[in-house]
Coordinates of C-alpha atoms in Angstrom, one line a residue:
X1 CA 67.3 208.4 82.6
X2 CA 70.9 208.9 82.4
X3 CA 72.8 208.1 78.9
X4 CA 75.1 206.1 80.6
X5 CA 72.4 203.5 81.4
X6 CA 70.9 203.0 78.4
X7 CA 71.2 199.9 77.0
X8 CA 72.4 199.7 73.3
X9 CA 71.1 196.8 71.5
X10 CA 74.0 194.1 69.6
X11 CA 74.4 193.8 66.3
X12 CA 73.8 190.0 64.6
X13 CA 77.0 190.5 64.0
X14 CA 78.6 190.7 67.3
X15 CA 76.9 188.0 68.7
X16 CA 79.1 185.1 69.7
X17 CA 78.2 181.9 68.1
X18 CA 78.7 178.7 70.3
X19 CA 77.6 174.9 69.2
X20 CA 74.7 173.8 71.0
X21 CA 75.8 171.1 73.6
X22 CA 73.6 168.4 75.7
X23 CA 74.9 168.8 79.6
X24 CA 75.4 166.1 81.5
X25 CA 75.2 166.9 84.7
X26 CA 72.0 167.3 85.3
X27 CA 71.8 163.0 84.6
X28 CA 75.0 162.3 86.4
X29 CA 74.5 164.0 89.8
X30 CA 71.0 161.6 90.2
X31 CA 73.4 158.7 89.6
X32 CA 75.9 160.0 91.6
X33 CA 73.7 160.8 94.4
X34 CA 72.0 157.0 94.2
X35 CA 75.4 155.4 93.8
X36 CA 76.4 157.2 97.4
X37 CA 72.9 155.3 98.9
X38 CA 74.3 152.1 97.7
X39 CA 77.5 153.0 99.4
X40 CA 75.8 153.3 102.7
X41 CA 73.7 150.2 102.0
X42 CA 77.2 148.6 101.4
X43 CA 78.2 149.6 104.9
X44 CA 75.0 147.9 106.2
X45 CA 75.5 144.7 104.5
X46 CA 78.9 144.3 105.5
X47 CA 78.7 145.3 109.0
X48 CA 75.7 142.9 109.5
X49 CA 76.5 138.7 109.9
X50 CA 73.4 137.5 110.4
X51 CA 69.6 138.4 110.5
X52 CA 67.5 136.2 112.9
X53 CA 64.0 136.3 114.2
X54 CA 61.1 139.2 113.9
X55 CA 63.0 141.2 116.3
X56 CA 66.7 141.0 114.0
X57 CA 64.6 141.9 111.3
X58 CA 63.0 145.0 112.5
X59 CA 66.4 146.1 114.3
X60 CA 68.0 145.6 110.6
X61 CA 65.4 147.2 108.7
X62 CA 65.4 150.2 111.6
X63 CA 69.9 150.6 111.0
X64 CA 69.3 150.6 107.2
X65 CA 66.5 153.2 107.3
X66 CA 69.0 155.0 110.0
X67 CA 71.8 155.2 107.6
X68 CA 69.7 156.1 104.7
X69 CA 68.6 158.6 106.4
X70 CA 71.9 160.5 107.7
X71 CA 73.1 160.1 104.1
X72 CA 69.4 161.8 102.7
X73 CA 70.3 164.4 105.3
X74 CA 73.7 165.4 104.1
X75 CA 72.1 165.4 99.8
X76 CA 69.6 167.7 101.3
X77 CA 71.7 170.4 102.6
X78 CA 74.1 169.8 99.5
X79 CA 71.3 170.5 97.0
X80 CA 70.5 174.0 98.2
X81 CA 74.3 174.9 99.3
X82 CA 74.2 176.8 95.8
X83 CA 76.9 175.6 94.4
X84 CA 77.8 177.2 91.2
X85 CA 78.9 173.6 89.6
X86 CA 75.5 172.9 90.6
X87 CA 73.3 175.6 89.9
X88 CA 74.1 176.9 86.7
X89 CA 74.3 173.1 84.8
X90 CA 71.5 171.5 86.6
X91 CA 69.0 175.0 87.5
X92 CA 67.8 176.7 91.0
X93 CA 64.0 175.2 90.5
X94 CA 65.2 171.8 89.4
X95 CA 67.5 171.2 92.5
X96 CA 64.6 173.1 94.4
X97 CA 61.9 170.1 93.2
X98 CA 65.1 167.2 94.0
X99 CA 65.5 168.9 97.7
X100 CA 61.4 168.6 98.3
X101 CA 61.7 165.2 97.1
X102 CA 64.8 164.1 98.6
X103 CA 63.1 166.4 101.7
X104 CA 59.6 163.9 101.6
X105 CA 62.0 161.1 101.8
X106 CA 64.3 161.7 104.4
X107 CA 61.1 162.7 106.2
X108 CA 59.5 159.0 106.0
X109 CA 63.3 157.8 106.4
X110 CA 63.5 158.9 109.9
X111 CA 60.0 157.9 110.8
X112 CA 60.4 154.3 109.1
X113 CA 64.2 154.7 111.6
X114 CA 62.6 155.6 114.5
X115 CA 59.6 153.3 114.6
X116 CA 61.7 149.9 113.8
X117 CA 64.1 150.6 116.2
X118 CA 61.6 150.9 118.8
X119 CA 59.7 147.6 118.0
X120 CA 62.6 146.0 117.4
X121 CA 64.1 147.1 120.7
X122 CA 60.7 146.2 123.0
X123 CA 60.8 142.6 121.2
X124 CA 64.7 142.0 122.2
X125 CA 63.9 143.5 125.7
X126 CA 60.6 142.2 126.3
X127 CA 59.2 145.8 127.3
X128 CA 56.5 147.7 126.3
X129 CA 56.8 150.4 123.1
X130 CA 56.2 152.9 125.7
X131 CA 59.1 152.2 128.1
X132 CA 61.3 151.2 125.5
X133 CA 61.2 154.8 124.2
X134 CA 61.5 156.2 127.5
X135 CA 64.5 153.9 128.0
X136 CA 65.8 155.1 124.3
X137 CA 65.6 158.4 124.6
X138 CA 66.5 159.0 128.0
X139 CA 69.3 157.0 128.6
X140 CA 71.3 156.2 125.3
X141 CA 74.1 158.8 124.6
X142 CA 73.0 161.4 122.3
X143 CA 70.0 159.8 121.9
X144 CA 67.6 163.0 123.2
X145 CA 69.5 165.6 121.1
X146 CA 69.1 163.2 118.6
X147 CA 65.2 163.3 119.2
X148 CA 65.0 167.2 119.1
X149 CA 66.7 167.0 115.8
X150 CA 63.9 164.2 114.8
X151 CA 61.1 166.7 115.8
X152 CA 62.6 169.4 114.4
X153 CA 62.9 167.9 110.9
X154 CA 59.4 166.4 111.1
X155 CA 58.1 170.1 112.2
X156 CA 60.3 171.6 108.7
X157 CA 58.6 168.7 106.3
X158 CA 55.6 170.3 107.8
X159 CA 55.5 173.3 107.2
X160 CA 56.9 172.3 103.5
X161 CA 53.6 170.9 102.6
X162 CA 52.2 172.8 99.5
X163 CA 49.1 173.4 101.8
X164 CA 51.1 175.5 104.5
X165 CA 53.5 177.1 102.1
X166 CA 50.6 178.4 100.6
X167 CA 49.4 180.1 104.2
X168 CA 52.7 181.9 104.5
X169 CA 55.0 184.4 103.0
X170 CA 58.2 183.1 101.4
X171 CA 60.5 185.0 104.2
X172 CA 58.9 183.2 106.9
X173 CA 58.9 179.7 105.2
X174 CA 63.1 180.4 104.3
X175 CA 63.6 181.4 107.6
X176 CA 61.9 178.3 109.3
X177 CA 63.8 176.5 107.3
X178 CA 66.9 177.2 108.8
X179 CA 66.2 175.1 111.9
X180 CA 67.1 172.0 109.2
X181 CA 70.7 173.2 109.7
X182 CA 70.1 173.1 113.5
X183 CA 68.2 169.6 113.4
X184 CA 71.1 168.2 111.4
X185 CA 73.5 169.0 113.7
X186 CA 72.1 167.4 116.6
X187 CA 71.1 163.9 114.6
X188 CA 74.8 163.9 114.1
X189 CA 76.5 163.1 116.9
X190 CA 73.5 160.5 117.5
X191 CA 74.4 158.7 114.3
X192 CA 77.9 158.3 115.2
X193 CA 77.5 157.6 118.8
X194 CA 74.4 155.2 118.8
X195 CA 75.0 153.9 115.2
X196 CA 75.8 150.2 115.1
X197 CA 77.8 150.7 111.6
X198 CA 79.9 153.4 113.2
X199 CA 80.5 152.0 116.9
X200 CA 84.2 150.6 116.6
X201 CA 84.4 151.7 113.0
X202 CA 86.8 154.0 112.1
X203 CA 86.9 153.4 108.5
X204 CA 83.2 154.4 108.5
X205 CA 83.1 157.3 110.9
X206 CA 86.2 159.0 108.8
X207 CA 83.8 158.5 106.1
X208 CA 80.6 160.2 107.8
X209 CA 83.2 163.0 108.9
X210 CA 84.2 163.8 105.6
X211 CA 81.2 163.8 104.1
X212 CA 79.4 165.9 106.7
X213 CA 82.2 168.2 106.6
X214 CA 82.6 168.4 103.3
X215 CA 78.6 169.4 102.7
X216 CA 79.2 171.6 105.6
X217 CA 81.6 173.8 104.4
X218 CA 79.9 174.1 101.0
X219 CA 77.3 175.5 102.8
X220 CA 79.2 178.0 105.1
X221 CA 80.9 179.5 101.8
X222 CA 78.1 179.6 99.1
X223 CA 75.5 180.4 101.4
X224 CA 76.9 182.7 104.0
X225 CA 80.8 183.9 103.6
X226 CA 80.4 183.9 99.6
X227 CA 77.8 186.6 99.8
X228 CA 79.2 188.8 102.4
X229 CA 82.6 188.8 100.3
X230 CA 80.9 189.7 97.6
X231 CA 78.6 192.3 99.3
X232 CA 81.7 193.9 100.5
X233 CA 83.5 193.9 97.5
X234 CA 81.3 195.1 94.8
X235 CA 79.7 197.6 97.3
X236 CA 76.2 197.9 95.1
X237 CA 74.2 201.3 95.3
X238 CA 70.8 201.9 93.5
X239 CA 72.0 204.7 90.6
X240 CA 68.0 205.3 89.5
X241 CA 64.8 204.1 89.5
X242 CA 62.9 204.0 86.2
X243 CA 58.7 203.5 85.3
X244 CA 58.5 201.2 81.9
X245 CA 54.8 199.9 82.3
X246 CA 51.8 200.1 85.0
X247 CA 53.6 198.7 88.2
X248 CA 56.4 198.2 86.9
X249 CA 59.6 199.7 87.3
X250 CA 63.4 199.1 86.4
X251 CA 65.4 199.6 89.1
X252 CA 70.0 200.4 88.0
X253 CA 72.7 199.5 90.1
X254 CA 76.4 200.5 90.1
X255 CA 79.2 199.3 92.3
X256 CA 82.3 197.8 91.8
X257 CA 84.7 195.5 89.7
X258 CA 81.0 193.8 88.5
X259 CA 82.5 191.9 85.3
X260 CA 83.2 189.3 87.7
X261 CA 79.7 188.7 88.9
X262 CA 80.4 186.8 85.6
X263 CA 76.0 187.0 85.3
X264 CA 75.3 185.5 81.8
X265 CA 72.1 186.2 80.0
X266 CA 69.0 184.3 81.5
X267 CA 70.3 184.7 85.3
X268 CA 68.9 185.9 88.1
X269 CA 70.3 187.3 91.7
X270 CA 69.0 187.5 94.8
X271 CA 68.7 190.9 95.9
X272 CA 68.7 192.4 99.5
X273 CA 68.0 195.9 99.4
X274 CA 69.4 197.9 102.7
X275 CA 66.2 199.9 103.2
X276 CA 63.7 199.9 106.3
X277 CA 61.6 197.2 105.5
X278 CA 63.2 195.5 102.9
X279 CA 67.0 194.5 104.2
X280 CA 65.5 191.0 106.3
X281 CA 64.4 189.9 102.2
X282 CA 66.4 188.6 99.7
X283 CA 64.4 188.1 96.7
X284 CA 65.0 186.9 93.5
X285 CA 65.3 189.1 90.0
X286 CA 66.6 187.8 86.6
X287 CA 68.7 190.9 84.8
X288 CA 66.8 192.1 82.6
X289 CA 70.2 194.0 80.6
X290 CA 73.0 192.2 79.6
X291 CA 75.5 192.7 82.7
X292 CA 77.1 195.9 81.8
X293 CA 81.2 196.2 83.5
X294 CA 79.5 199.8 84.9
X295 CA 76.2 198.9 86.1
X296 CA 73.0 196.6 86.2
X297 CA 69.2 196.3 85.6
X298 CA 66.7 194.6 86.9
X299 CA 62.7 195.1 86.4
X300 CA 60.3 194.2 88.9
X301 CA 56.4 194.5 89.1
X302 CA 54.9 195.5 92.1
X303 CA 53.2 191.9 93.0
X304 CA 53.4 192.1 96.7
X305 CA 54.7 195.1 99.5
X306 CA 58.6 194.3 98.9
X307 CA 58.5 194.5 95.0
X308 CA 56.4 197.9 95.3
X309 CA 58.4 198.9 98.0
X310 CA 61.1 199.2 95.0
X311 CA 59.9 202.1 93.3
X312 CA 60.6 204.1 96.4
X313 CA 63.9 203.3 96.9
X314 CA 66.1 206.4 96.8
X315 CA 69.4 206.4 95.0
X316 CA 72.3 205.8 97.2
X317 CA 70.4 202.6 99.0
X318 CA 73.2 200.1 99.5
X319 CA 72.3 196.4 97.9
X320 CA 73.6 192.8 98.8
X321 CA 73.4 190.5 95.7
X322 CA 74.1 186.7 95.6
X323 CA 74.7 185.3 92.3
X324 CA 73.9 184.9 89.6
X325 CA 72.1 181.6 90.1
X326 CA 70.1 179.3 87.0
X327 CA 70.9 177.9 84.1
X328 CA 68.2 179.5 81.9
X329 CA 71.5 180.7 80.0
X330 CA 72.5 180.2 76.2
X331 CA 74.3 176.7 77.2
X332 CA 70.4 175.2 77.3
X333 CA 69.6 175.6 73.3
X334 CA 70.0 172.6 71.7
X335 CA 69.2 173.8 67.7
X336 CA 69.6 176.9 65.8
X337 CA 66.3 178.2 66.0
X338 CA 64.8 179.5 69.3
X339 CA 61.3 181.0 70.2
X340 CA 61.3 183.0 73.5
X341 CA 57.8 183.1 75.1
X342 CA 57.4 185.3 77.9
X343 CA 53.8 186.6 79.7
X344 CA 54.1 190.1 82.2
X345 CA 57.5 190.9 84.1
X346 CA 58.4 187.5 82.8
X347 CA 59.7 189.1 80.0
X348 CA 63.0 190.2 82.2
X349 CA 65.4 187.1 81.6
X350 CA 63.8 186.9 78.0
X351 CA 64.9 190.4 76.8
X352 CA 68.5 189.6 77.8
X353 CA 68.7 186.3 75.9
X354 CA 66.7 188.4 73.1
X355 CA 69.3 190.2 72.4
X356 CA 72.4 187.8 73.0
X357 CA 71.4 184.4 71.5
X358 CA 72.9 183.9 67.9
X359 CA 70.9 181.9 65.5
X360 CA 67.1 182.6 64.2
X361 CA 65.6 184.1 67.5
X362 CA 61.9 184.7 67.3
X363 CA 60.2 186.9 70.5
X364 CA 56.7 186.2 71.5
X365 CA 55.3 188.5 74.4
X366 CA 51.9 188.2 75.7
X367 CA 50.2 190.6 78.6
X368 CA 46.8 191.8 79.4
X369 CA 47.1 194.8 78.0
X370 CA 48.9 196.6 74.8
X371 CA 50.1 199.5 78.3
X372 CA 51.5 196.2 79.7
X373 CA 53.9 195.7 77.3
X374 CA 57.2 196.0 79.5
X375 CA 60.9 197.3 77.9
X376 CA 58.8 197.5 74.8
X377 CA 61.3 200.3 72.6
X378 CA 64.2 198.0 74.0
X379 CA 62.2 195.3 72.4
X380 CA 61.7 196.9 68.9
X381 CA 65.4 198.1 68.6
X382 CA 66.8 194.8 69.2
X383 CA 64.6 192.9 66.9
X384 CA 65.8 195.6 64.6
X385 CA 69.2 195.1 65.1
X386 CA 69.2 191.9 64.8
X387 CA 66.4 191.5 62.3
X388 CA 64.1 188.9 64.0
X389 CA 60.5 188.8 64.8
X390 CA 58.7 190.2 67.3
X391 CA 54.9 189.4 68.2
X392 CA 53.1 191.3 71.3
X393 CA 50.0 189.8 72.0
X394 CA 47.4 191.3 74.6
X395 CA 44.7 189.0 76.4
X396 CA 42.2 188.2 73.9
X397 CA 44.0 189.0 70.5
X398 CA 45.1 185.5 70.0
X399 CA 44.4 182.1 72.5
X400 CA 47.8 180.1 73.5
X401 CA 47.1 177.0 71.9
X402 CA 49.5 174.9 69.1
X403 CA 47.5 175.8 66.3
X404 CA 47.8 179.9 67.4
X405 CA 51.4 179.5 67.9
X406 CA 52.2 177.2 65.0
X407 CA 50.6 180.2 62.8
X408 CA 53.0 182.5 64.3
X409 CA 56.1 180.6 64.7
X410 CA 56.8 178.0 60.9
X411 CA 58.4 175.0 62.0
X412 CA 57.8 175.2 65.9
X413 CA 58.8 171.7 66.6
X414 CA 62.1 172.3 65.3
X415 CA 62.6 175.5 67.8
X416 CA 63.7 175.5 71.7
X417 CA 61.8 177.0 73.5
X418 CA 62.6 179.5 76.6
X419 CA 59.9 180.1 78.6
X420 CA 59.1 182.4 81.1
X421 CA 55.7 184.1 82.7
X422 CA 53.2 183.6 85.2
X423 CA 52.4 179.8 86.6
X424 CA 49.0 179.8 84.2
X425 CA 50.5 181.1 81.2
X426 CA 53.7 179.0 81.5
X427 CA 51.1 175.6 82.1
X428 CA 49.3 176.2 78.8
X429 CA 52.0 176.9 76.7
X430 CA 53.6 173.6 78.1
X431 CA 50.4 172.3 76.7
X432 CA 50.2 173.7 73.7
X433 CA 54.2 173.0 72.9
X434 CA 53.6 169.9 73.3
X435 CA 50.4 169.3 70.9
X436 CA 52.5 171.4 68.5
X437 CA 55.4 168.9 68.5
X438 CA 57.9 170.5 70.6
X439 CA 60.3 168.2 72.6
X440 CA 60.1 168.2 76.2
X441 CA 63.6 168.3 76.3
X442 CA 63.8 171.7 74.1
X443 CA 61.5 173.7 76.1
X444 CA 63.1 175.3 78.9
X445 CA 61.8 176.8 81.4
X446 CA 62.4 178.1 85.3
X447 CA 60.4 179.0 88.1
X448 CA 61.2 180.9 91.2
X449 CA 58.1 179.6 92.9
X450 CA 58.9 178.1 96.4

């Protein structure tokens, strides 16, 4: 490996020092997202004089769930534009879990819409539910666009279900979910056109404009034009591709002007390598150097046929990289003292933060085997450097439970916690954190599960 890449571990003395601070962002953009429902529940109320008979109510019920809907729709595609603000205060999995949720509910919104507006339609008309809908959907303005929209949303909650994620790859589930952007756009111009609240309301329709807009241009820039500026300006190349454990390979990047990535410690890209086989993928990888002005590092394990795929990349392969995204960062430490518990490649995000976080920084690496041990001199010359503690712990040397890591760690409840590893590793030492005494609010951890 070239010298130029070689990482050179900080001295305690160069690392910056910066007061641990509580963020609130990731509590005000709940309360600003509910105090935007109550907004359109506002509208409702005041567009609405009276409520009379079964077939009132049902019609009522139906424009409420309508609205609630439209708005749901617009949070949705605002939660995954990947908006920097965004993503590095609240983190990529947390908006990821609000956007399933907020996803499950628009979902039953638009069912709960569709269904009252029908009965409540057949009882004012006196027709059955079956030519009601045929009358509906046939002959309202915008109403059958509308409907594809409708089936197209139902079709993407579908295949959102844990139990079809789970029978395809990620690529095909991301890509399938793009016909959300297309089922959004045709609900549109049904809201505005068949909407009671909007029919003869300007005030209201400038609103839904805005707001559609608005979330519609956040997603054109952070989610398409963003990454193609920045694919063309720091014109990426793989430099070298590097073994540091069984399956596991470190793969360096130059390019161009990359100080302003701006990647802090902790973050991860998504990477689209321009190789047969590999381009239509953008996967993620957390750095697993500190972002150097001359070049990058990520490690990868070959889990699947794109991450082995990358330790046959040739130098010279031209890479797309949007980011960095999370907020597993330094900003997330709440005390002086930090364990950082990472199992397998999870150990990438870890090693950065390892060597960058001031304050009493203990490392605790677990893997099934002592070969496993990934970045392992890095490892070592750091926690020289910086005089911390470093345990490596194989599969059967030592259980993860809070007694085990109590022995290891004195005062554990007192420490954040950064975790990082595989879905079973990361479970129990939830558990056993929280036996120990730890906070949930000082372990931090994220996933880039889908």
């Amino acid at each position: 490996m070239a010298t130029a890449f070689t990482p050179t571990p900080r001295t305690s003395g160069g690392l910056r020092h910066r007061r641990p601070r509580r963020d609130v962002v990731p509590f005000l953009a709940p309360l600003v997202i509910g105090a935007g429902g109550l907004g359109v529940l506002a509208l409702w109320w005041s567009d609405t004089t009276s409520v009379v008979g079964p077939a009132g109510w049902l019609t009522g019920a139906g424009r409420m769930t309508g609205l609630l809907a439209g708005y749901a729709c617009a949070v949705l595609l605002a939660l995954m534009a990947r908006v920097p603000a965004l993503d590095h205060r609240v983190g990529t999995d947390r908006l990821a879990r609000w956007h399933a949720v907020v996803g499950r509910g628009t979902v039953a919104l638009i069912l709960a819409h569709v269904l009252l507006i029908i009965w409540g339609y057949s009882l004012t008309s006196h027709a059955s539910v079956v030519s009601q809908t045929s009358a509906l959907v046939l002959h309202y303005p915008d109403l059958l666009k509308g409907t594809i929209g409708f089936l197209l949303l139902v079709a993407t909650g579908v295949v959102s279900a844990r139990a079809a994620r789970r029978r395809m790859s990620y690529e095909v589930w991301h890509y399938l979910h793009f016909a959300t952007y297309l089922a959004v756009f045709l609900a549109f111009g049904h809201q505005l056109s068949n909407g009671a609240d909007f029919v003869g309301n300007r005030s209201a329709q400038l609103a839904w404009y805005a707001l559609y807009l608005g979330v519609a241009a956040l997603v054109l820039w952070y989610r398409f034009a963003g990454p193609v500026r920045r694919g063309l300006r720091h014109r990426l190349r793989v430099a070298a591709v590097h073994p540091e454990a069984p399956g596991v390979v470190s793969v360096y990047l130059t390019g161009e002007r990359l100080a302003e990535l701006g990647a802090e410690p902790g973050q991860f890209l998504r990477w689209r390598f321009l190789a047969r086989g590999l381009w239509w993928t953008a996967s993620p990888y957390s750095l697993s150097a500190a972002a150097h002005p001359g070049w990058l590092r990520i490690t990868v394990k070959a889990a699947g046929g794109h991450s082995a795929a990358l330790a046959r990349l040739a130098p010279g392969t031209r890479v797309w990289a949007e980011g960095p995204y999370g907020s597993f960062t330094a900003d997330r430490r709440t005390s002086g003292k930090v364990l950082l518990l990472g199992g397998g490649v999870g150990i990438t995000p870890l090693r950065t933060l390892f060597e960058t976080l001031p304050g009493e920084v203990t490392l605790l690496y677990r893997a099934r085997r002592t070969e496993d041990f990934a970045l392992r001199a890095e490892l070592d010359a750091i926690a020289a450097a910086r005089h911390a503690r470093v345990h490596y712990l194989a599969d059967g040397d030592a259980p993860l439970t809070a007694h085990a890591l109590s022995a290891l760690v004195p005062d554990l409840a007192a420490h954040d916690v950064y975790l990082c590893g595989p879905p079973g590793m990361t479970e129990a030492a939830r558990r056993a954190l929280r036996e120990a005494g730890v906070p949930g609010r000082r372990v931090h951890h994220e996933s880039f599960e889908f």
